[in-house]
Coordinates of N, CA and C in Angstrom, one line a residue:
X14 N -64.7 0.5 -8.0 CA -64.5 0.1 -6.6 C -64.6 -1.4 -6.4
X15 N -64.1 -1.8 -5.5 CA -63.8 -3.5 -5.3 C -64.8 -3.4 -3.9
X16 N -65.6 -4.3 -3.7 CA -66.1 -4.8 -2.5 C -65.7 -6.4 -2.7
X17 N -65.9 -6.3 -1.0 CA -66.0 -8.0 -0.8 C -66.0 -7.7 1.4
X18 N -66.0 -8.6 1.4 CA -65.7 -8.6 3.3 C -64.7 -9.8 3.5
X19 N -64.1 -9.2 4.6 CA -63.4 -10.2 5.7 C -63.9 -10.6 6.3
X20 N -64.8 -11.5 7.0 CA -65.5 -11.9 7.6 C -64.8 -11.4 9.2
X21 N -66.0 -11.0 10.1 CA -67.4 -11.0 9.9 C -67.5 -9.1 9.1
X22 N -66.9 -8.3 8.6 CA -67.0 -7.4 8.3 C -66.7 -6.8 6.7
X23 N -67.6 -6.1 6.2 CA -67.8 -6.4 4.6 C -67.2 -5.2 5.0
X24 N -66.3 -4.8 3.9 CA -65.4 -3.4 3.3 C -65.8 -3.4 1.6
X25 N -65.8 -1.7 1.3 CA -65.8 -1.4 0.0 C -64.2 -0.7 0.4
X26 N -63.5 -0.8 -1.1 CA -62.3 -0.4 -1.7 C -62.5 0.8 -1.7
X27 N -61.6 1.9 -1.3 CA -62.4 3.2 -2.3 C -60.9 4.2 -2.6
X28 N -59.6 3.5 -2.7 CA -58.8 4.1 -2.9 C -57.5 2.8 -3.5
X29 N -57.5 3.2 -4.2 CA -56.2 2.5 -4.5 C -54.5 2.9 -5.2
X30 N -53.5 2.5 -5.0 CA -52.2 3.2 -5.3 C -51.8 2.3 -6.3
X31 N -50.8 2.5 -7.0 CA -49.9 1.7 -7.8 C -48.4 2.1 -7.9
X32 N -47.9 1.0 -7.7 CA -46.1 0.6 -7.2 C -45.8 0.3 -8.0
X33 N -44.4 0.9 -8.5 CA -43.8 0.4 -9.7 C -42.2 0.0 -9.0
X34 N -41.6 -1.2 -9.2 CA -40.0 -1.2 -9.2 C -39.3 -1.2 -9.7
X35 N -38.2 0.0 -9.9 CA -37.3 0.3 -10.4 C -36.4 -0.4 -10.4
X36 N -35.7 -1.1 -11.6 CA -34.2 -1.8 -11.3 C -33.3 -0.3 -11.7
X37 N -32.0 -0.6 -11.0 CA -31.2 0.5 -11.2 C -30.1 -0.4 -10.5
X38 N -28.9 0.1 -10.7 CA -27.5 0.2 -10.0 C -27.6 1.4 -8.7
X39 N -26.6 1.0 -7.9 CA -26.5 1.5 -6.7 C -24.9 1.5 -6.3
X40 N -24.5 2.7 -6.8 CA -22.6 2.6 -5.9 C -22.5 3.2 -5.2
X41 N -22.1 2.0 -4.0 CA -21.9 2.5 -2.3 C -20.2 2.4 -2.6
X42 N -19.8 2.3 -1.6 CA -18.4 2.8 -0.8 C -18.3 1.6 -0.7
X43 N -17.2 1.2 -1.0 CA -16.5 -0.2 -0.4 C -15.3 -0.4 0.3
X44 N -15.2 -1.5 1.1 CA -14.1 -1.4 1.9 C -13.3 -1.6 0.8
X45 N -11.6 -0.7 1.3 CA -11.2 0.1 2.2 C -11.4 1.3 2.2
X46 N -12.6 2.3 0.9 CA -13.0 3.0 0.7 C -11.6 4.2 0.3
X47 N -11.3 4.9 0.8 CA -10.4 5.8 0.2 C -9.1 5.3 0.7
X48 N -8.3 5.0 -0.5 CA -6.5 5.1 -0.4 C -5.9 5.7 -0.4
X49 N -4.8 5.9 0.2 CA -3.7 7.3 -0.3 C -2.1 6.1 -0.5
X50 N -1.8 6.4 -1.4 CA -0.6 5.9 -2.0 C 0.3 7.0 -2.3
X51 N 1.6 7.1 -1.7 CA 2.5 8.3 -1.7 C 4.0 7.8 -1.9
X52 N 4.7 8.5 -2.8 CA 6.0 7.9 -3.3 C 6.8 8.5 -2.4
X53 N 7.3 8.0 -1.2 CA 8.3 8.9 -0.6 C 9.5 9.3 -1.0
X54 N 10.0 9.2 -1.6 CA 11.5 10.1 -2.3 C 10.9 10.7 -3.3
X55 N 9.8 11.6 -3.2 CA 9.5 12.5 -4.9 C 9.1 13.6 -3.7
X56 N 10.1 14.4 -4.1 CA 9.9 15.7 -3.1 C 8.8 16.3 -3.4
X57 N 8.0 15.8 -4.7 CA 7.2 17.1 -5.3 C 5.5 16.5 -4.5
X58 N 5.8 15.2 -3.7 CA 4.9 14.8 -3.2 C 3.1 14.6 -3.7
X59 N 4.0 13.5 -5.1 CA 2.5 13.2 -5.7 C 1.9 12.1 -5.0
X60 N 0.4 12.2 -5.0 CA -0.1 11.1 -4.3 C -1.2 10.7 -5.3
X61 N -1.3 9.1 -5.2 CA -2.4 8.7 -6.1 C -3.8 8.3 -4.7
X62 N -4.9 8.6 -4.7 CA -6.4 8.6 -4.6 C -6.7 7.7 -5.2
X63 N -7.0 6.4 -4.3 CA -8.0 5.4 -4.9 C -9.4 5.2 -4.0
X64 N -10.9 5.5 -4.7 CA -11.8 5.3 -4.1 C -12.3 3.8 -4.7
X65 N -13.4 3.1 -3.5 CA -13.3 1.9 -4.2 C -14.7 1.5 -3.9
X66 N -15.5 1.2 -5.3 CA -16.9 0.9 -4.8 C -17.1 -0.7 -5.1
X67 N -18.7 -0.9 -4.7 CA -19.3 -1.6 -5.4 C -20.7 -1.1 -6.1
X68 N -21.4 -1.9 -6.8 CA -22.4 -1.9 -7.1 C -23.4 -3.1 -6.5
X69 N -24.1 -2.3 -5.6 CA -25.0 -3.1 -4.8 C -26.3 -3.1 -6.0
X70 N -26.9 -2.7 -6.7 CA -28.0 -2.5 -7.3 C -28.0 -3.8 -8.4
X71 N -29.2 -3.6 -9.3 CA -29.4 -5.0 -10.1 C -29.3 -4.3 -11.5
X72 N -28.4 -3.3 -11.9 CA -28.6 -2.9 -13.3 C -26.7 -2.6 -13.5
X73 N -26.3 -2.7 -14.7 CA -25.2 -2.2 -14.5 C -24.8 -0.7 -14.8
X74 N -23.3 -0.6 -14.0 CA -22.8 0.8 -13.9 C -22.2 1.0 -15.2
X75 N -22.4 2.1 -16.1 CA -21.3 2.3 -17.0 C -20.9 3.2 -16.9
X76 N -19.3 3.2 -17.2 CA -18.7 5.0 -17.6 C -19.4 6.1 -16.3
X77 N -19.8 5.7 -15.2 CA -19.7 6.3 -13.7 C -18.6 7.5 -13.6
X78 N -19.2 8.9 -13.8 CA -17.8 9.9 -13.1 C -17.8 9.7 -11.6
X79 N -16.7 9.8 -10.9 CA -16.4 10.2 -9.6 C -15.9 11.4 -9.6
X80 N -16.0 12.2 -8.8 CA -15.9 13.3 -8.1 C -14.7 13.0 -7.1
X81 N -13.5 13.9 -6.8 CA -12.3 13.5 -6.2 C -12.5 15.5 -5.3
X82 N -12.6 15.4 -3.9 CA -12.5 17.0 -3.7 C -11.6 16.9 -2.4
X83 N -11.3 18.6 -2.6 CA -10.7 18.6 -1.5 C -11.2 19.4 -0.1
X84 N -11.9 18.9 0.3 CA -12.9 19.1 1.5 C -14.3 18.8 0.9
X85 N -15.3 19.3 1.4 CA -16.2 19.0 1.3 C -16.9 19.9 0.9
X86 N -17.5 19.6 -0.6 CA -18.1 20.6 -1.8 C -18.6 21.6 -1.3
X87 N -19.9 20.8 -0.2 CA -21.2 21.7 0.2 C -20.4 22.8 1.3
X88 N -19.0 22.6 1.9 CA -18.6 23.5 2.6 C -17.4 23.9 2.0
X89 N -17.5 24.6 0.3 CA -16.8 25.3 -0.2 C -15.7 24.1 -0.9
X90 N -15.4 22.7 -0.5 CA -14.2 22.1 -1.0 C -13.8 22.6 -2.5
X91 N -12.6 21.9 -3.0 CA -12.3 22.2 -4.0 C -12.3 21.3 -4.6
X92 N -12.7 21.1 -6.0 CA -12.5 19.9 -7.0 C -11.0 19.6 -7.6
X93 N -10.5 18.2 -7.0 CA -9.4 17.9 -7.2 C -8.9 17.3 -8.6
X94 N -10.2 16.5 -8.8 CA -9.8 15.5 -10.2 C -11.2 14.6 -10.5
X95 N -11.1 13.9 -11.5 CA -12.2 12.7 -11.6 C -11.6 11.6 -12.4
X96 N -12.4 10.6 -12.4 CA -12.0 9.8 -13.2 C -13.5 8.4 -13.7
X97 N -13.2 7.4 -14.0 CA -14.7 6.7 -14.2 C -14.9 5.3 -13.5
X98 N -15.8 4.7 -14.0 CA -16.2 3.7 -13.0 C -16.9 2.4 -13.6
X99 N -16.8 1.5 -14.1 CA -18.1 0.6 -14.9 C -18.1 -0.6 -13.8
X100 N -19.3 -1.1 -13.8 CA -19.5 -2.0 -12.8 C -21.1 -2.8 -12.9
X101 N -20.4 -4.3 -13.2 CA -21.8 -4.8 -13.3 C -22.3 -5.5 -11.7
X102 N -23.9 -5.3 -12.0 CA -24.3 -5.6 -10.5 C -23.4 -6.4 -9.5
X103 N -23.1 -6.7 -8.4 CA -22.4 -7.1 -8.0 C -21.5 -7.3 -7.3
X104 N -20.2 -6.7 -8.7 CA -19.1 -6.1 -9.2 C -18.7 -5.3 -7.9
X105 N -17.2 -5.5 -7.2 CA -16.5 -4.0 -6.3 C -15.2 -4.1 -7.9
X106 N -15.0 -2.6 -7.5 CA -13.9 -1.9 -8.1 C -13.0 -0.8 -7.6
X107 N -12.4 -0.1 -8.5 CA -12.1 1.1 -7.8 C -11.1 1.9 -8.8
X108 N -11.6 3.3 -8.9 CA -11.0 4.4 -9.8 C -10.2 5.1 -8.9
X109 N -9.5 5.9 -9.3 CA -8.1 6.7 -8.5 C -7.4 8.1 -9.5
X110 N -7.4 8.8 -9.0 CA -6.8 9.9 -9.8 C -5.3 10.3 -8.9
X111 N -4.4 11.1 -9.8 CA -3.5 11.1 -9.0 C -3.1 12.8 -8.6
X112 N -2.6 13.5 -7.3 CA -2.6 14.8 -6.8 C -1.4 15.0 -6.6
X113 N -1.0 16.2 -6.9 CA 0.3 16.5 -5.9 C -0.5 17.3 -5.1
X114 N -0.1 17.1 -3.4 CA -0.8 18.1 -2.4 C -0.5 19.5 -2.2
X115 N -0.5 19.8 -2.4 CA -0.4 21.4 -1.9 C 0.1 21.9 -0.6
X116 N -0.6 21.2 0.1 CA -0.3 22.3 1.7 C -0.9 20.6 2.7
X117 N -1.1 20.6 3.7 CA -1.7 19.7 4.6 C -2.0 20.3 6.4
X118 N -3.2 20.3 6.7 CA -3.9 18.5 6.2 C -5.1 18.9 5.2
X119 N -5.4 17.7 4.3 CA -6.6 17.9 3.9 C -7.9 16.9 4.3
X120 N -8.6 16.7 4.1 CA -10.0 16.1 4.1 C -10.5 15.8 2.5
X121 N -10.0 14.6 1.9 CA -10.5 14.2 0.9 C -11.8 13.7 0.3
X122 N -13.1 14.0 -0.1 CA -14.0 13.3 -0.1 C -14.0 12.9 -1.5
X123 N -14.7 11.7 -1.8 CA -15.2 11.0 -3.0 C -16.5 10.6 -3.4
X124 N -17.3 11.0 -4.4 CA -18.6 10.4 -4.6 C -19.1 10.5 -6.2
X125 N -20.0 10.1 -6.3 CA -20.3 10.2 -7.6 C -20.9 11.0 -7.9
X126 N -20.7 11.5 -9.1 CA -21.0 13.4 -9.9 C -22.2 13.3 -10.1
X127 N -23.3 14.6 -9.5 CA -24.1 14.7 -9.4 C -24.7 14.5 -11.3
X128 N -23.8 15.0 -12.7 CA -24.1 14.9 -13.8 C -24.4 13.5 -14.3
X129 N -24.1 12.3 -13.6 CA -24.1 10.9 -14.1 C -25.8 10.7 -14.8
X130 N -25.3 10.0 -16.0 CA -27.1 10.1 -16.2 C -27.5 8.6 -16.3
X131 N -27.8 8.6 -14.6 CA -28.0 7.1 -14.3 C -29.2 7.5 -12.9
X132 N -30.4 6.8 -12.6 CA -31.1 7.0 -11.4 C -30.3 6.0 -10.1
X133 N -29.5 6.2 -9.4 CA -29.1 5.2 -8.1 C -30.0 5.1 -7.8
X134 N -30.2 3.7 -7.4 CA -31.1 3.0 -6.0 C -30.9 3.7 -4.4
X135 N -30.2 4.1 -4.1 CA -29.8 4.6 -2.4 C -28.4 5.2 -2.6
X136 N -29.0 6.9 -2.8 CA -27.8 7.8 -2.5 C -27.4 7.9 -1.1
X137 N -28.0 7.1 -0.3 CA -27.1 7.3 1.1 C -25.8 6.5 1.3
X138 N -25.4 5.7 0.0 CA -24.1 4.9 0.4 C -22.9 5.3 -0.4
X139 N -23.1 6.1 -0.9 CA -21.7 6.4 -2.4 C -20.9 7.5 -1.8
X140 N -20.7 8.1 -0.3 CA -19.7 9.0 -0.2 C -19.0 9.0 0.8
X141 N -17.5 9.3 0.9 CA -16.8 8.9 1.9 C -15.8 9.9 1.8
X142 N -15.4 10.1 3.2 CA -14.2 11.2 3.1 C -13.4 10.5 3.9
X143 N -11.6 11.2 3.6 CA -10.5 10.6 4.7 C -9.7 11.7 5.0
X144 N -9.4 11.9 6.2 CA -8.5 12.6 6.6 C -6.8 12.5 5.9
X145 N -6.4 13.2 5.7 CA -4.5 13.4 4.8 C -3.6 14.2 5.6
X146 N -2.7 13.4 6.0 CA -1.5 14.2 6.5 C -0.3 14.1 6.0
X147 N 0.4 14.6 5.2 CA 1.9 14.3 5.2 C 2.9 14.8 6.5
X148 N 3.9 13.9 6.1 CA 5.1 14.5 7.3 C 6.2 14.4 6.4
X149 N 7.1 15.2 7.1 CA 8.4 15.2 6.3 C 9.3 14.3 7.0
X150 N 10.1 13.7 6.7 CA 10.8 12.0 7.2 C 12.0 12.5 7.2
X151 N 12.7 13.4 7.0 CA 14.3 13.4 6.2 C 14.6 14.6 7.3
X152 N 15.9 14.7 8.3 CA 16.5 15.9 8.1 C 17.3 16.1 7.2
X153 N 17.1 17.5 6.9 CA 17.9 18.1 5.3 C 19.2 18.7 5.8
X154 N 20.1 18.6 4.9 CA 21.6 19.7 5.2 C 20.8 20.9 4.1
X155 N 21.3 21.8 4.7 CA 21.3 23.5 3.7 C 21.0 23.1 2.2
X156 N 19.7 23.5 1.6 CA 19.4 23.2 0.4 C 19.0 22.1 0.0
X157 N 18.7 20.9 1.0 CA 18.6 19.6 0.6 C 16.8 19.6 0.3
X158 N 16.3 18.2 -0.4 CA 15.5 18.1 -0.5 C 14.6 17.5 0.4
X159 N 13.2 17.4 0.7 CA 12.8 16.7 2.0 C 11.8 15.9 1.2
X160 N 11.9 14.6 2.2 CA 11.1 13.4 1.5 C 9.7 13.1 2.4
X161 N 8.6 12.7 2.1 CA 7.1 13.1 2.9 C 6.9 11.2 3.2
X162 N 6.2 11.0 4.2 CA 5.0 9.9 4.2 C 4.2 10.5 4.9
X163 N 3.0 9.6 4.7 CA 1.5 9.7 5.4 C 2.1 9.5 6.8
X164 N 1.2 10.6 7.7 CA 1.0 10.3 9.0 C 0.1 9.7 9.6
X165 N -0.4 9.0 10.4 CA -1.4 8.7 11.0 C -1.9 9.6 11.8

């Protein structure tokens, strides 16, 4: 036990803790956070998925999986794709996998795979979802093919 006083009042110590700080990496969401890039004349309407982080933390990222879904896991989404991430402190970047959509609309989210074997500093910043719309741009004659862009 540590005594001593503050004047005018003497205190004994009688508990003490110990703090340790963790250096780690930390990937939040960076602006523009999720992109959709879509080839409008590919009827088969593939779209490339770019999420785009930084590394706010003081350790670096390596070989980072992302998670690409299609809605939102914890409410059933579907796993679309993945791909990886390296990033030294500091560092913004951005991984992207590429989809053909299926049906619309969807709700895309992105985050990092719960398997990564790295401790983040603040899982409140690494996940972001966007809303997806295609439209079809073209009227078709009998048999023709139809061409898509993003709607707002």
């Amino acid at each position: 036990d540590a005594n001593g006083s503050m004047l005018p009042t003497p205190f004994v110590l009688k508990q003490s803790v110990s703090v340790s700080v963790v250096s780690a990496p930390d990937l939040a969401i960076a602006n523009p956070g999720i992109v959709f890039t879509l080839d409008p004349n590919n009827s088969n309407r593939p779209l490339t998925i770019t999420a785009n982080f930084s590394n706010l933390g003081s350790e670096r990222v390596e070989n980072a999986t992302i998670d690409f879904y299609d809605g939102f896991p914890e409410e059933g989404g579907t796993p679309i794709g993945q791909n990886t991430i390296s990033l030294l402190p500091g560092q913004q970047g951005s991984t992207a996998i590429n989809w053909t959509v299926p049906k619309e609309p969807h709700t895309i989210v992105v985050f990092p795979s719960s398997k990564n074997m790295f401790f983040d500093a603040d899982y409140s910043n690494e996940k972001a979802s966007k809303e997806l719309k295609l439209c079809s741009v073209q009227a078709l004659p009998l048999g023709g093919t139809p061409t898509y862009q993003l709607c707002t």
